[in-house]
mmCIF file of C-alpha atoms in Angstrom:
data_model
loop_
_atom_site.group_PDB
_atom_site.id
_atom_site.type_symbol
_atom_site.label_atom_id
_atom_site.label_comp_id
_atom_site.label_asym_id
_atom_site.label_seq_id
_atom_site.Cartn_x
_atom_site.Cartn_y
_atom_site.Cartn_z
ATOM 1 C CA UNK S 18 -11.027 31.261 20.212
ATOM 2 C CA UNK S 19 -11.944 30.939 16.638
ATOM 3 C CA UNK S 20 -15.127 33.152 16.520
ATOM 4 C CA UNK S 21 -13.246 36.172 16.211
ATOM 5 C CA UNK S 22 -11.759 35.224 12.901
ATOM 6 C CA UNK S 23 -13.178 37.518 10.036
ATOM 7 C CA UNK S 24 -13.179 34.962 7.354
ATOM 8 C CA UNK S 25 -15.374 32.551 9.352
ATOM 9 C CA UNK S 26 -18.675 32.457 7.402
ATOM 10 C CA UNK S 27 -20.578 29.935 9.399
ATOM 11 C CA UNK S 28 -20.885 28.756 12.974
ATOM 12 C CA UNK S 29 -22.820 25.710 13.830
ATOM 13 C CA UNK S 30 -24.117 25.676 17.442
ATOM 14 C CA UNK S 31 -25.492 22.112 17.464
ATOM 15 C CA UNK S 32 -23.013 19.211 17.019
ATOM 16 C CA UNK S 33 -22.929 17.655 13.561
ATOM 17 C CA UNK S 34 -21.210 14.439 12.344
ATOM 18 C CA UNK S 35 -17.461 14.427 12.359
ATOM 19 C CA UNK S 36 -17.697 12.778 9.062
ATOM 20 C CA UNK S 37 -16.116 15.562 7.035
ATOM 21 C CA UNK S 38 -18.349 14.738 4.015
ATOM 22 C CA UNK S 39 -20.882 17.031 5.772
ATOM 23 C CA UNK S 40 -18.186 19.649 6.410
ATOM 24 C CA UNK S 41 -16.952 19.544 2.856
ATOM 25 C CA UNK S 42 -20.480 20.352 1.602
ATOM 26 C CA UNK S 43 -20.604 23.339 3.824
ATOM 27 C CA UNK S 44 -17.163 24.864 3.328
ATOM 28 C CA UNK S 45 -17.355 24.403 -0.472
ATOM 29 C CA UNK S 46 -19.680 27.392 -0.375
ATOM 30 C CA UNK S 47 -17.090 29.742 0.955
ATOM 31 C CA UNK S 48 -14.153 30.268 3.218
ATOM 32 C CA UNK S 49 -14.207 28.968 6.865
ATOM 33 C CA UNK S 50 -16.544 27.411 9.229
ATOM 34 C CA UNK S 51 -16.623 26.059 12.894
ATOM 35 C CA UNK S 52 -17.910 22.669 13.685
ATOM 36 C CA UNK S 53 -18.827 20.918 16.979
ATOM 37 C CA UNK S 54 -18.194 17.224 16.962
ATOM 38 C CA UNK S 55 -20.723 14.703 18.247
ATOM 39 C CA UNK S 56 -18.330 12.198 19.746
ATOM 40 C CA UNK S 57 -18.442 13.237 23.292
ATOM 41 C CA UNK S 58 -15.377 15.657 23.361
ATOM 42 C CA UNK S 59 -17.318 18.758 22.713
ATOM 43 C CA UNK S 60 -14.293 20.197 21.029
ATOM 44 C CA UNK S 61 -14.428 23.032 18.417
ATOM 45 C CA UNK S 62 -13.034 21.954 15.000
ATOM 46 C CA UNK S 63 -11.929 24.482 12.605
ATOM 47 C CA UNK S 64 -11.906 23.589 8.912
ATOM 48 C CA UNK S 65 -10.114 25.847 6.489
ATOM 49 C CA UNK S 66 -9.937 25.532 2.774
ATOM 50 C CA UNK S 67 -6.779 27.052 1.272
ATOM 51 C CA UNK S 68 -7.449 27.254 -2.339
ATOM 52 C CA UNK S 69 -3.928 28.334 -3.415
ATOM 53 C CA UNK S 70 -2.013 25.328 -2.375
ATOM 54 C CA UNK S 71 -4.944 23.025 -2.394
ATOM 55 C CA UNK S 72 -4.766 22.308 1.108
ATOM 56 C CA UNK S 73 -7.492 21.467 3.571
ATOM 57 C CA UNK S 74 -6.745 22.145 7.154
ATOM 58 C CA UNK S 75 -8.416 20.843 10.204
ATOM 59 C CA UNK S 76 -7.432 22.349 13.533
ATOM 60 C CA UNK S 77 -8.644 21.108 16.875
ATOM 61 C CA UNK S 78 -8.984 23.154 20.070
ATOM 62 C CA UNK S 79 -6.039 21.275 21.623
ATOM 63 C CA UNK S 80 -3.773 22.464 18.810
ATOM 64 C CA UNK S 81 -3.599 19.406 16.798
ATOM 65 C CA UNK S 82 -3.605 20.287 13.139
ATOM 66 C CA UNK S 83 -4.570 17.891 10.296
ATOM 67 C CA UNK S 84 -3.653 18.642 6.709
ATOM 68 C CA UNK S 85 -5.063 16.908 3.634
ATOM 69 C CA UNK S 86 -2.928 17.440 0.584
ATOM 70 C CA UNK S 87 -3.562 16.387 -3.028
ATOM 71 C CA UNK S 88 -1.995 12.999 -2.019
ATOM 72 C CA UNK S 89 -5.328 12.469 -0.025
ATOM 73 C CA UNK S 90 -3.409 11.695 3.148
ATOM 74 C CA UNK S 91 -4.268 13.194 6.520
ATOM 75 C CA UNK S 92 -1.053 14.066 8.394
ATOM 76 C CA UNK S 93 -0.442 15.841 11.728
ATOM 77 C CA UNK S 94 2.844 17.739 12.272
ATOM 78 C CA UNK S 95 4.327 15.736 9.520
ATOM 79 C CA UNK S 96 3.177 12.341 10.688
ATOM 80 C CA UNK S 97 -0.020 10.478 9.608
ATOM 81 C CA UNK S 98 -2.826 10.466 11.996
ATOM 82 C CA UNK S 99 -5.786 8.181 12.680
ATOM 83 C CA UNK S 100 -9.358 8.867 11.639
ATOM 84 C CA UNK S 101 -12.064 7.284 9.958
ATOM 85 C CA UNK S 102 -12.213 6.792 6.223
ATOM 86 C CA UNK S 103 -13.649 10.057 4.937
ATOM 87 C CA UNK S 104 -14.072 11.788 1.576
ATOM 88 C CA UNK S 105 -13.143 15.438 1.076
ATOM 89 C CA UNK S 106 -13.523 15.386 -2.661
ATOM 90 C CA UNK S 107 -16.211 13.722 -4.754
ATOM 91 C CA UNK S 108 -15.641 9.989 -5.157
ATOM 92 C CA UNK S 109 -12.079 10.243 -3.910
ATOM 93 C CA UNK S 110 -11.549 8.480 -0.642
ATOM 94 C CA UNK S 111 -8.814 9.672 1.730
ATOM 95 C CA UNK S 112 -6.931 6.755 3.262
ATOM 96 C CA UNK S 113 -6.353 7.288 7.052
ATOM 97 C CA UNK S 114 -3.088 6.128 8.360
ATOM 98 C CA UNK S 115 -1.982 4.304 11.476
ATOM 99 C CA UNK S 116 1.021 6.426 12.579
ATOM 100 C CA UNK S 117 4.381 5.775 14.105
ATOM 101 C CA UNK S 118 4.304 9.047 15.850
ATOM 102 C CA UNK S 119 7.581 8.712 17.930
ATOM 103 C CA UNK S 120 10.757 9.353 16.110
ATOM 104 C CA UNK S 121 11.437 10.312 12.481
ATOM 105 C CA UNK S 122 9.046 9.491 9.550
ATOM 106 C CA UNK S 123 11.463 6.885 8.095
ATOM 107 C CA UNK S 124 9.007 3.972 7.815
ATOM 108 C CA UNK S 125 5.576 3.352 6.415
ATOM 109 C CA UNK S 126 3.821 1.569 9.152
ATOM 110 C CA UNK S 127 3.066 -2.017 8.006
ATOM 111 C CA UNK S 128 -0.557 -1.609 9.377
ATOM 112 C CA UNK S 129 -1.000 1.460 7.213
ATOM 113 C CA UNK S 130 0.294 -0.536 4.144
ATOM 114 C CA UNK S 131 -2.308 -3.246 4.905
ATOM 115 C CA UNK S 132 -5.193 -0.893 5.400
ATOM 116 C CA UNK S 133 -4.400 1.175 2.268
ATOM 117 C CA UNK S 134 -2.953 -1.378 -0.165
ATOM 118 C CA UNK S 135 -3.225 -4.880 1.194
ATOM 119 C CA UNK S 136 -5.451 -7.544 -0.207
ATOM 120 C CA UNK S 137 -8.801 -8.230 1.385
ATOM 121 C CA UNK S 138 -7.724 -11.631 3.058
ATOM 122 C CA UNK S 139 -4.638 -10.160 4.759
ATOM 123 C CA UNK S 140 -6.180 -8.302 7.888
ATOM 124 C CA UNK S 141 -7.711 -11.576 9.154
ATOM 125 C CA UNK S 142 -4.296 -12.985 9.451
ATOM 126 C CA UNK S 143 -2.647 -10.051 11.301
ATOM 127 C CA UNK S 144 -3.148 -8.737 14.793
ATOM 128 C CA UNK S 145 -2.136 -5.439 16.366
ATOM 129 C CA UNK S 146 -0.334 -5.845 19.494
ATOM 130 C CA UNK S 147 -0.027 -3.667 22.586
ATOM 131 C CA UNK S 148 -3.395 -2.075 22.412
ATOM 132 C CA UNK S 149 -4.705 -3.330 25.772
ATOM 133 C CA UNK S 150 -5.204 0.196 27.206
ATOM 134 C CA UNK S 151 -7.045 1.165 24.077
ATOM 135 C CA UNK S 152 -9.387 -1.702 24.200
ATOM 136 C CA UNK S 153 -9.952 -1.289 27.930
ATOM 137 C CA UNK S 154 -10.938 2.357 27.334
ATOM 138 C CA UNK S 155 -13.186 1.582 24.440
ATOM 139 C CA UNK S 156 -14.943 -1.463 26.203
ATOM 140 C CA UNK S 157 -15.429 0.183 29.583
ATOM 141 C CA UNK S 158 -18.679 -0.960 30.844
ATOM 142 C CA UNK S 159 -19.386 -3.294 27.811
ATOM 143 C CA UNK S 160 -18.745 -7.031 27.841
ATOM 144 C CA UNK S 161 -16.725 -8.396 24.999
ATOM 145 C CA UNK S 162 -19.539 -10.271 23.243
ATOM 146 C CA UNK S 163 -21.505 -7.023 23.048
ATOM 147 C CA UNK S 164 -18.508 -5.188 21.925
ATOM 148 C CA UNK S 165 -18.016 -7.733 19.076
ATOM 149 C CA UNK S 166 -21.574 -7.768 18.133
ATOM 150 C CA UNK S 167 -21.779 -3.923 18.049
ATOM 151 C CA UNK S 168 -18.786 -3.857 15.557
ATOM 152 C CA UNK S 169 -20.247 -6.741 13.468
ATOM 153 C CA UNK S 170 -17.410 -8.856 14.218
ATOM 154 C CA UNK S 171 -17.574 -12.663 15.080
ATOM 155 C CA UNK S 172 -16.614 -13.243 18.575
ATOM 156 C CA UNK S 173 -14.697 -16.645 18.359
ATOM 157 C CA UNK S 174 -12.381 -18.052 20.948
ATOM 158 C CA UNK S 175 -9.143 -17.230 19.321
ATOM 159 C CA UNK S 176 -10.011 -13.497 18.962
ATOM 160 C CA UNK S 177 -11.341 -13.252 22.543
ATOM 161 C CA UNK S 178 -8.138 -14.817 24.021
ATOM 162 C CA UNK S 179 -5.926 -12.455 21.899
ATOM 163 C CA UNK S 180 -8.017 -9.379 23.006
ATOM 164 C CA UNK S 181 -7.596 -10.318 26.532
ATOM 165 C CA UNK S 182 -3.792 -10.106 25.877
ATOM 166 C CA UNK S 183 -4.121 -6.760 24.193
ATOM 167 C CA UNK S 184 -3.832 -8.007 20.597
ATOM 168 C CA UNK S 185 -6.565 -6.784 18.208
ATOM 169 C CA UNK S 186 -7.304 -8.141 14.692
ATOM 170 C CA UNK S 187 -6.673 -5.590 11.987
ATOM 171 C CA UNK S 188 -10.310 -6.242 10.642
ATOM 172 C CA UNK S 189 -11.579 -5.104 14.263
ATOM 173 C CA UNK S 190 -9.278 -2.175 14.248
ATOM 174 C CA UNK S 191 -10.996 -1.010 11.028
ATOM 175 C CA UNK S 192 -14.504 -1.508 12.688
ATOM 176 C CA UNK S 193 -13.210 0.442 15.684
ATOM 177 C CA UNK S 194 -12.172 3.199 13.541
ATOM 178 C CA UNK S 195 -15.505 3.248 11.547
ATOM 179 C CA UNK S 196 -17.501 3.046 14.864
ATOM 180 C CA UNK S 197 -15.692 5.640 16.990
ATOM 181 C CA UNK S 198 -14.198 7.791 14.322
ATOM 182 C CA UNK S 199 -11.934 10.100 16.165
ATOM 183 C CA UNK S 200 -9.503 7.940 18.128
ATOM 184 C CA UNK S 201 -6.598 10.279 17.800
ATOM 185 C CA UNK S 202 -6.471 10.462 21.646
ATOM 186 C CA UNK S 203 -5.028 7.108 21.683
ATOM 187 C CA UNK S 204 -2.191 7.749 19.300
ATOM 188 C CA UNK S 205 0.359 7.322 22.098
ATOM 189 C CA UNK S 206 -0.747 3.774 22.549
ATOM 190 C CA UNK S 207 -0.943 2.982 18.882
ATOM 191 C CA UNK S 208 2.468 4.357 18.187
ATOM 192 C CA UNK S 209 3.877 1.583 20.368
ATOM 193 C CA UNK S 210 1.989 -1.339 18.551
ATOM 194 C CA UNK S 211 3.557 -4.069 16.685
ATOM 195 C CA UNK S 212 2.105 -6.548 14.192
ATOM 196 C CA UNK S 213 1.638 -10.176 14.994
ATOM 197 C CA UNK S 214 0.790 -13.069 12.644
ATOM 198 C CA UNK S 215 -2.060 -15.240 13.814
ATOM 199 C CA UNK S 216 -0.771 -18.383 15.417
ATOM 200 C CA UNK S 217 2.625 -16.900 15.332
ATOM 201 C CA UNK S 218 5.137 -16.753 18.179
ATOM 202 C CA UNK S 219 7.073 -13.510 17.592
ATOM 203 C CA UNK S 220 6.081 -9.904 16.629
ATOM 204 C CA UNK S 221 6.764 -8.375 13.311
ATOM 205 C CA UNK S 222 8.342 -4.801 13.289
ATOM 206 C CA UNK S 223 6.627 -2.150 11.328
ATOM 207 C CA UNK S 224 9.449 -1.415 9.086
ATOM 208 C CA UNK S 225 8.361 -1.205 5.480
ATOM 209 C CA UNK S 226 8.958 2.037 3.596
ATOM 210 C CA UNK S 227 7.337 2.061 0.205
ATOM 211 C CA UNK S 228 9.187 5.235 -0.900
ATOM 212 C CA UNK S 229 12.711 4.142 -0.194
ATOM 213 C CA UNK S 230 14.824 2.978 -3.070
ATOM 214 C CA UNK S 231 15.535 -0.276 -1.298
ATOM 215 C CA UNK S 232 11.745 -1.202 -1.195
ATOM 216 C CA UNK S 233 11.275 -0.307 -4.916
ATOM 217 C CA UNK S 234 14.371 -2.522 -5.636
ATOM 218 C CA UNK S 235 12.735 -5.293 -3.583
ATOM 219 C CA UNK S 236 9.589 -5.032 -5.612
ATOM 220 C CA UNK S 237 11.540 -4.857 -8.829
ATOM 221 C CA UNK S 238 13.437 -7.954 -7.790
ATOM 222 C CA UNK S 239 10.179 -9.759 -7.041
ATOM 223 C CA UNK S 240 9.020 -9.189 -10.624
ATOM 224 C CA UNK S 241 12.091 -8.954 -12.645
ATOM 225 C CA UNK S 242 13.362 -12.157 -14.295
ATOM 226 C CA UNK S 243 16.681 -10.418 -14.891
ATOM 227 C CA UNK S 244 17.538 -10.825 -11.284
ATOM 228 C CA UNK S 245 16.258 -14.265 -10.404
ATOM 229 C CA UNK S 246 15.713 -17.728 -12.045
ATOM 230 C CA UNK S 247 13.210 -18.748 -9.483
ATOM 231 C CA UNK S 248 11.235 -17.380 -6.459
ATOM 232 C CA UNK S 249 9.382 -19.583 -4.211
ATOM 233 C CA UNK S 250 7.577 -19.034 -0.836
ATOM 234 C CA UNK S 251 7.046 -22.221 1.207
ATOM 235 C CA UNK S 252 7.031 -23.087 4.852
ATOM 236 C CA UNK S 253 7.649 -19.502 5.850
ATOM 237 C CA UNK S 254 10.786 -19.152 3.839
ATOM 238 C CA UNK S 255 11.367 -17.026 0.754
ATOM 239 C CA UNK S 256 13.913 -18.453 -1.646
ATOM 240 C CA UNK S 257 15.517 -16.678 -4.531
ATOM 241 C CA UNK S 258 17.584 -18.470 -6.986
ATOM 242 C CA UNK S 259 19.794 -15.806 -8.637
ATOM 243 C CA UNK S 260 21.687 -15.705 -11.836
ATOM 244 C CA UNK S 261 24.933 -14.234 -10.575
ATOM 245 C CA UNK S 262 26.674 -13.131 -7.299
ATOM 246 C CA UNK S 263 26.221 -9.326 -7.853
ATOM 247 C CA UNK S 264 22.460 -9.887 -7.817
ATOM 248 C CA UNK S 265 22.744 -11.864 -4.542
ATOM 249 C CA UNK S 266 24.687 -9.095 -2.847
ATOM 250 C CA UNK S 267 22.167 -6.505 -4.151
ATOM 251 C CA UNK S 268 19.223 -8.531 -2.714
ATOM 252 C CA UNK S 269 21.069 -9.060 0.551
ATOM 253 C CA UNK S 270 21.944 -5.187 0.757
ATOM 254 C CA UNK S 271 18.311 -4.403 0.113
ATOM 255 C CA UNK S 272 17.015 -6.680 2.653
ATOM 256 C CA UNK S 273 19.257 -5.083 5.238
ATOM 257 C CA UNK S 274 18.644 -1.607 4.122
ATOM 258 C CA UNK S 275 14.792 -1.847 4.938
ATOM 259 C CA UNK S 276 16.021 -2.826 8.385
ATOM 260 C CA UNK S 277 14.084 -6.147 8.236
ATOM 261 C CA UNK S 278 14.561 -8.572 11.215
ATOM 262 C CA UNK S 279 14.807 -11.252 8.582
ATOM 263 C CA UNK S 280 17.075 -14.207 8.933
ATOM 264 C CA UNK S 281 19.150 -14.470 5.669
ATOM 265 C CA UNK S 282 21.034 -17.530 4.594
ATOM 266 C CA UNK S 283 23.026 -17.768 1.383
ATOM 267 C CA UNK S 284 24.479 -20.694 -0.564
ATOM 268 C CA UNK S 285 25.926 -20.259 -4.004
ATOM 269 C CA UNK S 286 23.294 -18.500 -5.862
ATOM 270 C CA UNK S 287 20.465 -19.191 -3.474
ATOM 271 C CA UNK S 288 19.217 -16.601 -0.893
ATOM 272 C CA UNK S 289 16.867 -17.978 1.667
ATOM 273 C CA UNK S 290 14.913 -15.290 3.791
ATOM 274 C CA UNK S 291 12.995 -16.070 6.812
ATOM 275 C CA UNK S 292 10.828 -13.178 7.892
ATOM 276 C CA UNK S 293 7.033 -13.457 8.417
ATOM 277 C CA UNK S 294 6.219 -9.819 7.275
ATOM 278 C CA UNK S 295 8.320 -10.254 3.937
ATOM 279 C CA UNK S 296 6.950 -13.809 3.499
ATOM 280 C CA UNK S 297 3.327 -12.613 3.505
ATOM 281 C CA UNK S 298 4.250 -9.713 1.349
ATOM 282 C CA UNK S 299 5.874 -11.878 -1.251
ATOM 283 C CA UNK S 300 3.248 -14.478 -1.295
ATOM 284 C CA UNK S 301 0.901 -11.689 -2.037
ATOM 285 C CA UNK S 302 3.037 -10.406 -4.794
ATOM 286 C CA UNK S 303 3.323 -13.744 -6.569
ATOM 287 C CA UNK S 304 -0.419 -14.317 -6.025
ATOM 288 C CA UNK S 305 -0.382 -17.165 -3.489
ATOM 289 C CA UNK S 306 -3.403 -17.269 -1.343
ATOM 290 C CA UNK S 307 -2.790 -18.378 2.355
ATOM 291 C CA UNK S 308 -5.584 -20.850 1.964
ATOM 292 C CA UNK S 309 -6.113 -22.136 -1.451
ATOM 293 C CA UNK S 310 -9.086 -24.236 -0.421
ATOM 294 C CA UNK S 311 -11.103 -21.115 0.385
ATOM 295 C CA UNK S 312 -10.727 -20.010 -3.213
ATOM 296 C CA UNK S 313 -10.027 -16.392 -2.563
ATOM 297 C CA UNK S 314 -9.435 -14.101 -5.396
ATOM 298 C CA UNK S 315 -6.214 -12.283 -5.072
ATOM 299 C CA UNK S 316 -6.344 -8.796 -6.637
ATOM 300 C CA UNK S 317 -3.554 -7.783 -8.937
ATOM 301 C CA UNK S 318 -1.171 -6.491 -6.184
ATOM 302 C CA UNK S 319 0.770 -3.657 -7.991
ATOM 303 C CA UNK S 320 -2.532 -2.036 -9.041
ATOM 304 C CA UNK S 321 -2.808 -1.002 -5.379
ATOM 305 C CA UNK S 322 0.542 0.821 -5.267
ATOM 306 C CA UNK S 323 0.710 4.440 -6.084
ATOM 307 C CA UNK S 324 1.383 5.294 -9.661
ATOM 308 C CA UNK S 325 4.545 7.336 -8.784
ATOM 309 C CA UNK S 326 5.940 4.185 -6.980
ATOM 310 C CA UNK S 327 5.282 2.045 -10.045
ATOM 311 C CA UNK S 328 6.924 4.667 -12.186
ATOM 312 C CA UNK S 329 10.095 4.781 -10.055
ATOM 313 C CA UNK S 330 10.223 0.988 -10.113
ATOM 314 C CA UNK S 331 9.977 0.957 -13.927
ATOM 315 C CA UNK S 332 12.536 3.661 -14.389
ATOM 316 C CA UNK S 333 14.854 1.947 -11.825
ATOM 317 C CA UNK S 334 14.575 -1.409 -13.805
ATOM 318 C CA UNK S 335 15.163 0.545 -17.130
ATOM 319 C CA UNK S 336 18.193 2.299 -15.904
ATOM 320 C CA UNK S 337 19.903 -0.626 -14.040
ATOM 321 C CA UNK S 338 19.394 -3.388 -16.530
ATOM 322 C CA UNK S 339 21.920 -2.383 -19.033
ATOM 323 C CA UNK S 340 19.338 -3.516 -21.860
ATOM 324 C CA UNK S 341 18.081 -0.034 -22.604
ATOM 325 C CA UNK S 342 19.002 0.488 -26.269
ATOM 326 C CA UNK S 343 17.402 4.068 -26.691
ATOM 327 C CA UNK S 344 15.371 6.244 -24.466
ATOM 328 C CA UNK S 345 14.392 9.900 -24.800
ATOM 329 C CA UNK S 346 11.964 10.388 -21.923
ATOM 330 C CA UNK S 347 8.812 9.469 -23.803
ATOM 331 C CA UNK S 348 9.823 6.270 -25.548
ATOM 332 C CA UNK S 349 12.566 3.669 -25.408
ATOM 333 C CA UNK S 350 13.830 0.568 -26.871
ATOM 334 C CA UNK S 351 14.646 -2.438 -24.792
ATOM 335 C CA UNK S 352 16.889 -5.340 -26.099
ATOM 336 C CA UNK S 353 15.626 -7.851 -23.574
ATOM 337 C CA UNK S 354 12.220 -9.453 -24.161
ATOM 338 C CA UNK S 355 11.748 -10.645 -20.589
ATOM 339 C CA UNK S 356 12.414 -7.092 -19.181
ATOM 340 C CA UNK S 357 9.876 -5.650 -21.468
ATOM 341 C CA UNK S 358 7.412 -8.318 -20.249
ATOM 342 C CA UNK S 359 8.310 -7.722 -16.626
ATOM 343 C CA UNK S 360 7.557 -4.016 -17.208
ATOM 344 C CA UNK S 361 4.285 -4.830 -18.949
ATOM 345 C CA UNK S 362 3.185 -6.947 -15.967
ATOM 346 C CA UNK S 363 4.092 -4.261 -13.486
ATOM 347 C CA UNK S 364 2.435 -1.388 -15.413
ATOM 348 C CA UNK S 365 -0.620 -3.393 -16.453
ATOM 349 C CA UNK S 366 -2.939 -1.538 -14.048
ATOM 350 C CA UNK S 367 -2.140 1.832 -15.947
ATOM 351 C CA UNK S 368 -2.524 0.499 -19.590
ATOM 352 C CA UNK S 369 -5.567 0.771 -21.791
ATOM 353 C CA UNK S 370 -3.984 -1.564 -24.139
ATOM 354 C CA UNK S 371 -0.803 -3.040 -25.400
ATOM 355 C CA UNK S 372 0.227 -4.562 -28.751
ATOM 356 C CA UNK S 373 2.739 -7.334 -29.572
ATOM 357 C CA UNK S 374 3.750 -7.702 -33.242
ATOM 358 C CA UNK S 375 6.054 -10.005 -35.014
ATOM 359 C CA UNK S 376 7.387 -8.745 -38.332
ATOM 360 C CA UNK S 377 10.556 -9.753 -40.122
ATOM 361 C CA UNK S 378 11.617 -11.956 -37.215
ATOM 362 C CA UNK S 379 11.468 -8.969 -34.922
ATOM 363 C CA UNK S 380 8.974 -8.955 -31.946
ATOM 364 C CA UNK S 381 7.807 -5.499 -31.041
ATOM 365 C CA UNK S 382 5.839 -4.344 -27.865
ATOM 366 C CA UNK S 383 4.102 -1.008 -27.614
ATOM 367 C CA UNK S 384 2.058 0.152 -24.573
ATOM 368 C CA UNK S 385 -0.670 2.803 -24.314
ATOM 369 C CA UNK S 386 -1.028 4.452 -20.893
ATOM 370 C CA UNK S 387 -4.300 5.088 -19.157
ATOM 371 C CA UNK S 388 -2.801 7.878 -17.060
ATOM 372 C CA UNK S 389 -0.621 10.749 -17.682
ATOM 373 C CA UNK S 390 1.024 10.045 -14.229
ATOM 374 C CA UNK S 391 3.584 7.806 -15.906
ATOM 375 C CA UNK S 392 4.552 9.512 -19.227
ATOM 376 C CA UNK S 393 6.548 6.681 -20.462
ATOM 377 C CA UNK S 394 6.004 4.805 -23.745
ATOM 378 C CA UNK S 395 7.835 1.678 -24.257
ATOM 379 C CA UNK S 396 8.457 0.345 -27.605
ATOM 380 C CA UNK S 397 10.566 -2.857 -27.505
ATOM 381 C CA UNK S 398 12.392 -4.508 -30.432
ATOM 382 C CA UNK S 399 14.498 -7.548 -30.219
ATOM 383 C CA UNK S 400 15.202 -10.529 -32.559
ATOM 384 C CA UNK S 401 13.122 -13.543 -31.997
ATOM 385 C CA UNK S 402 14.229 -17.205 -32.332
ATOM 386 C CA UNK S 403 11.800 -19.642 -33.652
ATOM 387 C CA UNK S 404 11.983 -21.574 -30.408
ATOM 388 C CA UNK S 405 10.890 -18.444 -28.619
ATOM 389 C CA UNK S 406 7.432 -18.586 -30.155
ATOM 390 C CA UNK S 407 6.672 -22.209 -29.593
ATOM 391 C CA UNK S 408 5.284 -21.701 -26.133
ATOM 392 C CA UNK S 409 3.710 -18.744 -24.428
ATOM 393 C CA UNK S 410 5.800 -15.768 -23.397
ATOM 394 C CA UNK S 411 5.497 -15.372 -19.507
ATOM 395 C CA UNK S 412 2.069 -13.992 -18.656
ATOM 396 C CA UNK S 413 1.039 -13.351 -22.219
ATOM 397 C CA UNK S 414 0.541 -15.847 -25.124
ATOM 398 C CA UNK S 415 2.008 -14.944 -28.600
ATOM 399 C CA UNK S 416 1.502 -18.150 -30.258
ATOM 400 C CA UNK S 417 0.762 -16.958 -33.731
ATOM 401 C CA UNK S 418 3.735 -16.389 -35.733
ATOM 402 C CA UNK S 419 2.533 -13.573 -37.792
ATOM 403 C CA UNK S 420 -0.484 -12.275 -35.773
ATOM 404 C CA UNK S 421 -0.966 -8.807 -34.468
ATOM 405 C CA UNK S 422 -2.054 -9.255 -30.887
ATOM 406 C CA UNK S 423 -4.077 -6.253 -29.233
ATOM 407 C CA UNK S 424 -5.407 -6.898 -25.817
ATOM 408 C CA UNK S 425 -7.535 -4.416 -23.810
ATOM 409 C CA UNK S 426 -6.904 -4.468 -20.057
#
């Protein structure tokens, strides 16, 4: 089918690894090539490098097409596709996504968010549901213990009982992807899965869209002291203590807009949210480990988000706060010290350094970016009262009254 193409420069008769690192080395030399996989399907893959729009295209014999764009995401017909972690460019891994193949691409699958951006401890607490047929296919002729051992996974009693019910730990799903590589044939099964918290009684819908304004607002709310006085996550309930009624309504609207199944209760300026998925997410955001006694190190969460998402969050906070004194696209002055420190906290992963200066009773904050992805320089000036300098400003200590503080991140 493909051998007649005039621009095919290489045809490999023997199967090679479907790890596209090998293919990348080959088609870097020229135009196109044909590859046979060694995963038992004996299908001809066609890998095309389109230099003009920087697109790498992989087309299977059954018509399924995979595109890798500069966002380093494999998609099929507009939807994400499941494959193993591969590298199509030097030292740049491409995250493979669990798809919600049915319906519109309105949601980022929560499994995808965990695999791409979640902390290391999270997969051990989450199970993928409704994958019984997938597991039966993969384990055909293999006993469970051998299956666990082959994937390097501990075969404990809890995991075994959940697997018998068709629930698979995310960490095991990762191992399956790495071991079997091409499991796209099971996308119909995986498109129906849900996420279940370990020891939990109910399923969590996969309804977190990181590109929607409501999600950005939710993240901004989680970090911005402008909108809440206190945020706590205890006993499965997220509690916001908000400053004013408008903030309460905005938070409730955001929670409903992301189509969360959360139970929302309000009382005066308090909003209590009971939702397992959001509970885990917010505990992750504010840096609470699920088991403190294990002394797990929680990575800085926003450093795992796309720079474009962080950029949109920052711009949203600047445009909606009402404290923006001046801004011309490359610099801005902010009249609220806590907003500037919130932004500093959010943007920290992209900064090479920041500077806090007190001069003539004015405290100034300037940031230097490590990336041109977010071309925004923030220079903050606001009057400082003596009592403001007695203790540390949230997250960063500015205790010296006349000192110039330069920190490298």
